[in-house]
Amino acid sequence: MSAAPAQPPANPELDAMLARALGKDSAAAPSADQVAEEVPEPVDPADQRCGYVAIVGKPNVGKSTLLNALVGQKVSITSRKAQTTRHRITGMRTVGPTQFVFVDTPGFQTRHGNALNRALNKTVLGAVSDVDLILFVVEAGHFNLADAKVLSLLPANVPVVLLANKFDLVHRRADLAPWLRSMQERHPFAEFVPMSAKTVKDIQRLFTICEKYLPQQPWMHDPDDLTDRSERFMASEMVREKLFRLTGDELPYTSTVVIDKFEEEGALKRIAATIVVEREGHKGMVIGEGGEKLKRIGTEARQELEKLWDCKVFLELWVKVRSGWADDDARVRSFGYE
């Protein structure tokens, strides 16, 4: 007769975390009515909380989608192409007495060691070194070497929440408890949060979970502020998003966008931008037959910017070839990558 499989040692604290994460503890999942309204009235500075929350993970796990949902407006571009986010993007949201300063980071790169990726990885490390809380984003039920690489970089002195994103796509939710137990063996997570960044109730619950990790101190930003990035920066990012979305996997990730002119004339913003590619063949991909692809990139970017800023935008796009720029440290810096 075979022996019964060994049971894991009792761990009441871990069991409680699992109960909260999987919805068995109703007190941990507040309804929309229980979540504080955004700045309903002036808040006494003595009651204010404020702190930095870094959003980290491998490329393409939904970090930018999560940031946009938390802020309540698009401040970080998204696409299916890995490595869409290339800068440290800060988004703010003030909920009740608490101001959350979220930092979206590029996905940590392990496949290519060029100058661009070295700059991006430096951005990730800088973002996690001085925050109050880290949201480590993975796909619910999945963990691979790329996830492990990011996890190994996280500082030991900052609490980390395991955010199991795309929870709505998990078919057998009973399998998630063993997976979460195995994750706790990899890192002493402060909380487990299975969720979908596209579900409003999950976003509201995340605010409540994060709040207690932020220090009591005055707010750093105006409660109406949503990002610290300039309009010029947002213009370049919006063009880059449409570039990647409309060229798909044909165009290498090393293409970038440089703003040449940004002028305001009353309610009109005039913008001239250059799309930089590495090869002559890539230029043709961007321009398209009869210039149709470039025209569509410009139209969709302009429409998105007009929606974002609530004003008229005149956007002019050019395409230039700069061979090997992603391997040139000086040129990488000149294009705005630290």
XYZ file of C-alpha atoms in Angstrom:
338
model
C 0.000 0.000 0.000
C 1.523 3.319 -1.051
C 2.025 6.046 1.477
C -0.225 9.097 1.358
C 1.430 12.120 -0.251
C 3.145 14.394 2.217
C 1.091 17.414 3.180
C 2.769 20.827 3.186
C 3.484 22.125 6.680
C 0.788 24.316 8.179
C 1.247 28.002 7.441
C -1.692 30.022 8.805
C -0.343 33.292 7.400
C -0.048 31.870 3.879
C -3.473 30.243 4.173
C -4.950 33.628 5.105
C -3.253 35.273 2.104
C -4.673 32.599 -0.192
C -8.151 33.048 1.298
C -8.005 36.795 0.702
C -6.615 36.383 -2.804
C -9.173 33.821 -3.951
C -12.182 35.668 -2.560
C -12.923 33.504 0.475
C -12.469 36.492 2.734
C -15.207 38.955 1.749
C -13.666 41.696 3.862
C -10.688 41.803 1.510
C -12.787 42.455 -1.579
C -14.669 45.715 -1.071
C -17.522 46.680 -3.326
C -17.403 49.856 -5.397
C -19.398 51.627 -2.683
C -16.763 50.788 -0.070
C -13.921 52.347 -2.056
C -13.361 56.029 -1.284
C -14.533 58.463 -3.899
C -11.787 60.471 -5.582
C -11.201 63.609 -3.493
C -14.852 64.189 -2.480
C -13.848 67.068 -0.235
C -10.677 68.749 1.066
C -8.484 66.343 3.007
C -6.581 67.353 6.121
C -2.831 67.120 5.290
C -2.376 65.224 8.541
C -4.571 62.423 7.134
C -2.921 62.257 3.710
C -0.964 59.288 2.412
C 1.336 59.392 -0.583
C 3.913 57.068 -2.055
C 5.489 55.450 -5.089
C 4.265 52.144 -6.520
C 6.451 50.519 -9.211
C 4.821 48.277 -11.817
C 7.358 45.690 -13.018
C 7.372 42.486 -15.029
C 8.659 40.916 -18.212
C 7.625 42.428 -21.572
C 3.999 42.167 -22.662
C 2.300 41.081 -19.415
C -0.065 44.058 -19.315
C 1.850 46.625 -17.255
C 0.872 49.627 -19.375
C -2.767 48.523 -19.564
C -2.733 48.268 -15.776
C -1.224 51.744 -15.357
C -3.828 53.297 -17.651
C -6.633 51.600 -15.709
C -5.225 52.780 -12.375
C -4.816 56.369 -13.565
C -8.176 56.392 -15.337
C -6.718 57.789 -18.562
C -4.242 56.690 -21.196
C -0.769 57.791 -20.099
C 1.226 54.756 -21.284
C 1.014 53.315 -24.788
C 0.124 49.697 -25.475
C 0.509 47.223 -28.312
C 1.013 43.495 -28.796
C 4.665 44.110 -29.694
C 6.987 43.337 -26.779
C 8.979 46.266 -25.410
C 6.399 48.902 -26.355
C 7.112 50.822 -23.139
C 10.638 52.290 -23.222
C 10.571 54.970 -20.568
C 9.760 55.310 -16.920
C 6.154 56.530 -17.119
C 4.666 58.091 -13.984
C 0.906 58.201 -13.520
C -0.912 59.666 -10.521
C -4.304 58.951 -8.993
C -5.687 60.549 -5.831
C -8.367 58.462 -4.123
C -9.805 59.817 -0.885
C -6.911 60.763 1.411
C -4.346 58.735 -0.570
C -2.290 59.775 -3.572
C -0.804 56.888 -5.529
C 2.203 57.658 -7.739
C 2.485 54.714 -10.118
C 5.658 54.063 -12.097
C 5.327 51.925 -15.236
C 8.617 50.458 -16.405
C 9.937 48.818 -19.596
C 9.882 45.034 -19.546
C 13.302 43.783 -18.459
C 15.230 42.582 -21.505
C 17.404 39.459 -21.483
C 17.522 38.535 -25.189
C 19.492 41.422 -26.706
C 22.416 43.301 -25.173
C 22.433 46.398 -27.393
C 22.695 49.971 -26.150
C 18.933 50.500 -26.235
C 18.233 47.473 -24.039
C 20.990 48.408 -21.603
C 19.316 51.817 -21.222
C 15.893 50.215 -20.721
C 17.148 47.779 -18.102
C 18.854 50.633 -16.269
C 15.460 52.375 -16.180
C 13.843 49.296 -14.602
C 16.510 49.011 -11.902
C 16.284 52.721 -11.117
C 12.509 52.560 -10.788
C 12.458 49.771 -8.190
C 15.279 51.103 -6.028
C 13.365 53.877 -4.286
C 9.663 53.031 -4.071
C 7.271 52.131 -1.264
C 5.649 49.151 -2.974
C 6.256 46.966 -6.038
C 3.534 45.354 -8.123
C 5.160 42.329 -9.765
C 2.941 41.544 -12.754
C 2.749 38.016 -14.163
C 0.107 36.139 -16.121
C -2.031 34.176 -13.671
C -0.860 30.557 -13.506
C 2.310 31.157 -15.547
C 5.929 31.737 -14.570
C 8.975 31.335 -16.802
C 12.656 32.264 -16.934
C 11.918 35.832 -18.058
C 9.629 36.300 -15.023
C 12.299 34.779 -12.771
C 14.931 37.200 -14.108
C 12.780 40.209 -13.176
C 11.928 38.739 -9.776
C 15.622 38.234 -8.992
C 16.237 41.975 -9.460
C 13.694 43.154 -6.891
C 15.151 44.668 -3.707
C 14.649 42.716 -0.495
C 13.630 45.742 1.570
C 10.540 46.763 -0.465
C 7.206 44.908 -0.068
C 6.133 43.145 -3.259
C 2.566 42.320 -4.299
C 2.217 39.411 -6.714
C -0.308 40.685 -9.252
C -1.596 37.685 -11.193
C -3.004 39.484 -14.227
C -5.446 38.071 -16.798
C -7.142 36.058 -14.038
C -10.307 36.132 -16.155
C -8.585 33.837 -18.677
C -7.893 31.092 -16.098
C -10.300 28.210 -16.777
C -9.596 26.042 -13.709
C -9.359 28.510 -10.864
C -8.910 25.677 -8.346
C -5.423 25.219 -9.825
C -4.409 28.732 -8.804
C -3.985 28.011 -5.073
C -1.112 25.491 -5.592
C 0.470 27.888 -8.096
C 0.317 30.752 -5.593
C 1.870 28.504 -2.915
C 4.721 27.692 -5.299
C 5.200 31.399 -6.021
C 5.540 32.141 -2.308
C 8.466 29.723 -2.242
C 10.195 31.893 -4.846
C 9.727 35.201 -3.004
C 8.108 36.332 0.280
C 5.245 38.259 -1.330
C 3.261 40.616 0.885
C -0.013 39.926 -0.953
C -1.469 37.887 -3.799
C -3.833 39.747 -6.120
C -5.402 37.655 -8.897
C -7.191 40.163 -11.127
C -7.869 41.540 -14.586
C -6.592 45.035 -15.377
C -9.719 45.487 -17.516
C -12.164 44.925 -14.624
C -13.193 48.071 -12.728
C -13.934 46.241 -9.478
C -10.489 44.623 -9.500
C -8.828 48.025 -9.973
C -10.827 49.472 -7.063
C -9.822 46.543 -4.876
C -6.155 47.054 -5.797
C -6.279 50.662 -4.533
C -7.491 49.401 -1.162
C -4.756 46.770 -0.994
C -1.943 49.179 -1.956
C -3.045 52.028 0.308
C -1.769 50.547 3.569
C 1.782 50.257 2.208
C 2.097 53.983 1.495
C 3.441 56.329 4.182
C 1.404 59.044 5.853
C 2.765 62.236 4.312
C 1.482 65.188 2.242
C 0.630 64.639 -1.407
C 3.406 65.341 -3.912
C 1.130 66.402 -6.786
C -2.065 68.308 -7.425
C -5.008 65.884 -6.976
C -6.107 66.503 -10.589
C -2.700 65.611 -12.079
C -2.553 62.328 -14.009
C 1.059 62.191 -15.258
C 4.347 64.082 -14.989
C 5.153 63.526 -18.664
C 5.043 66.483 -21.071
C 2.664 66.839 -24.003
C 5.669 66.663 -26.318
C 6.568 63.267 -24.841
C 2.973 62.033 -25.106
C 2.910 63.033 -28.777
C 5.996 60.943 -29.583
C 4.609 57.981 -27.647
C 1.233 58.107 -29.408
C 2.888 58.104 -32.837
C 5.074 55.178 -31.749
C 2.041 53.229 -30.540
C 0.254 53.609 -33.879
C 3.489 52.768 -35.699
C 3.794 49.450 -33.866
C 0.103 48.620 -34.039
C -0.195 49.229 -37.765
C 3.056 47.556 -38.853
C 2.646 44.466 -36.657
C 5.632 42.137 -36.432
C 7.103 43.313 -39.748
C 8.875 46.295 -38.210
C 11.699 45.683 -35.693
C 11.195 47.007 -32.167
C 14.200 49.334 -32.594
C 12.159 51.889 -34.551
C 11.538 55.102 -32.616
C 9.945 58.558 -32.917
C 11.577 61.977 -32.462
C 9.561 65.208 -32.117
C 11.078 67.923 -34.341
C 8.548 70.691 -33.679
C 5.831 71.257 -31.072
C 4.056 74.624 -31.279
C 0.797 75.917 -29.829
C -1.364 78.427 -31.675
C -4.369 79.110 -29.476
C -6.490 75.936 -29.464
C -4.295 74.291 -32.130
C -1.130 72.253 -31.574
C 1.263 71.900 -34.537
C 3.546 68.874 -34.316
C 6.245 67.615 -36.689
C 7.756 64.212 -35.930
C 10.290 61.853 -37.504
C 9.931 58.080 -37.405
C 13.455 56.634 -37.225
C 14.096 53.162 -38.662
C 17.303 51.178 -39.050
C 17.081 50.020 -42.687
C 15.875 51.356 -46.015
C 13.501 48.384 -46.322
C 11.860 49.339 -43.025
C 11.177 52.813 -44.405
C 9.028 51.293 -47.133
C 7.069 49.288 -44.560
C 6.239 52.452 -42.646
C 5.323 54.558 -45.672
C 3.309 51.847 -47.407
C 1.985 51.792 -50.943
C 1.270 55.326 -52.063
C 2.025 56.588 -48.555
C -1.177 55.016 -47.191
C 0.427 53.357 -44.126
C 2.155 56.551 -42.988
C -1.042 58.528 -43.556
C -3.020 56.095 -41.395
C -0.387 56.197 -38.631
C -0.625 59.985 -38.617
C -4.420 60.068 -38.700
C -4.872 57.617 -35.823
C -2.187 59.320 -33.700
C -3.740 62.741 -34.355
C -7.218 61.528 -33.414
C -5.914 59.993 -30.181
C -4.052 63.182 -29.251
C -7.096 65.351 -29.977
C -9.141 63.119 -27.690
C -6.459 63.246 -24.986
C -5.996 67.032 -25.070
C -9.471 68.097 -26.215
C -8.102 70.393 -28.933
C -7.236 70.414 -32.625
C -3.911 68.855 -33.657
C -1.969 69.252 -36.912
C 0.500 66.358 -37.166
C 3.170 66.027 -39.859
C 5.237 62.823 -40.100
C 8.528 62.003 -41.822
C 10.536 58.767 -42.014
C 14.350 58.630 -41.846
C 16.896 55.803 -41.809
C 19.563 55.796 -39.066
C 21.439 52.517 -39.389
C 22.576 50.911 -36.147
C 21.198 53.614 -33.841
C 20.069 51.074 -31.205
C 23.687 49.892 -30.828
C 25.089 53.426 -30.489
C 25.113 54.665 -26.873
C 25.409 58.322 -27.882
C 22.548 58.152 -30.366
C 20.369 56.205 -27.904
C 20.874 59.079 -25.411
C 20.204 61.680 -28.101
C 16.837 60.034 -28.801
C 15.852 60.478 -25.173
C 16.753 57.134 -23.617
C 18.682 57.574 -20.397
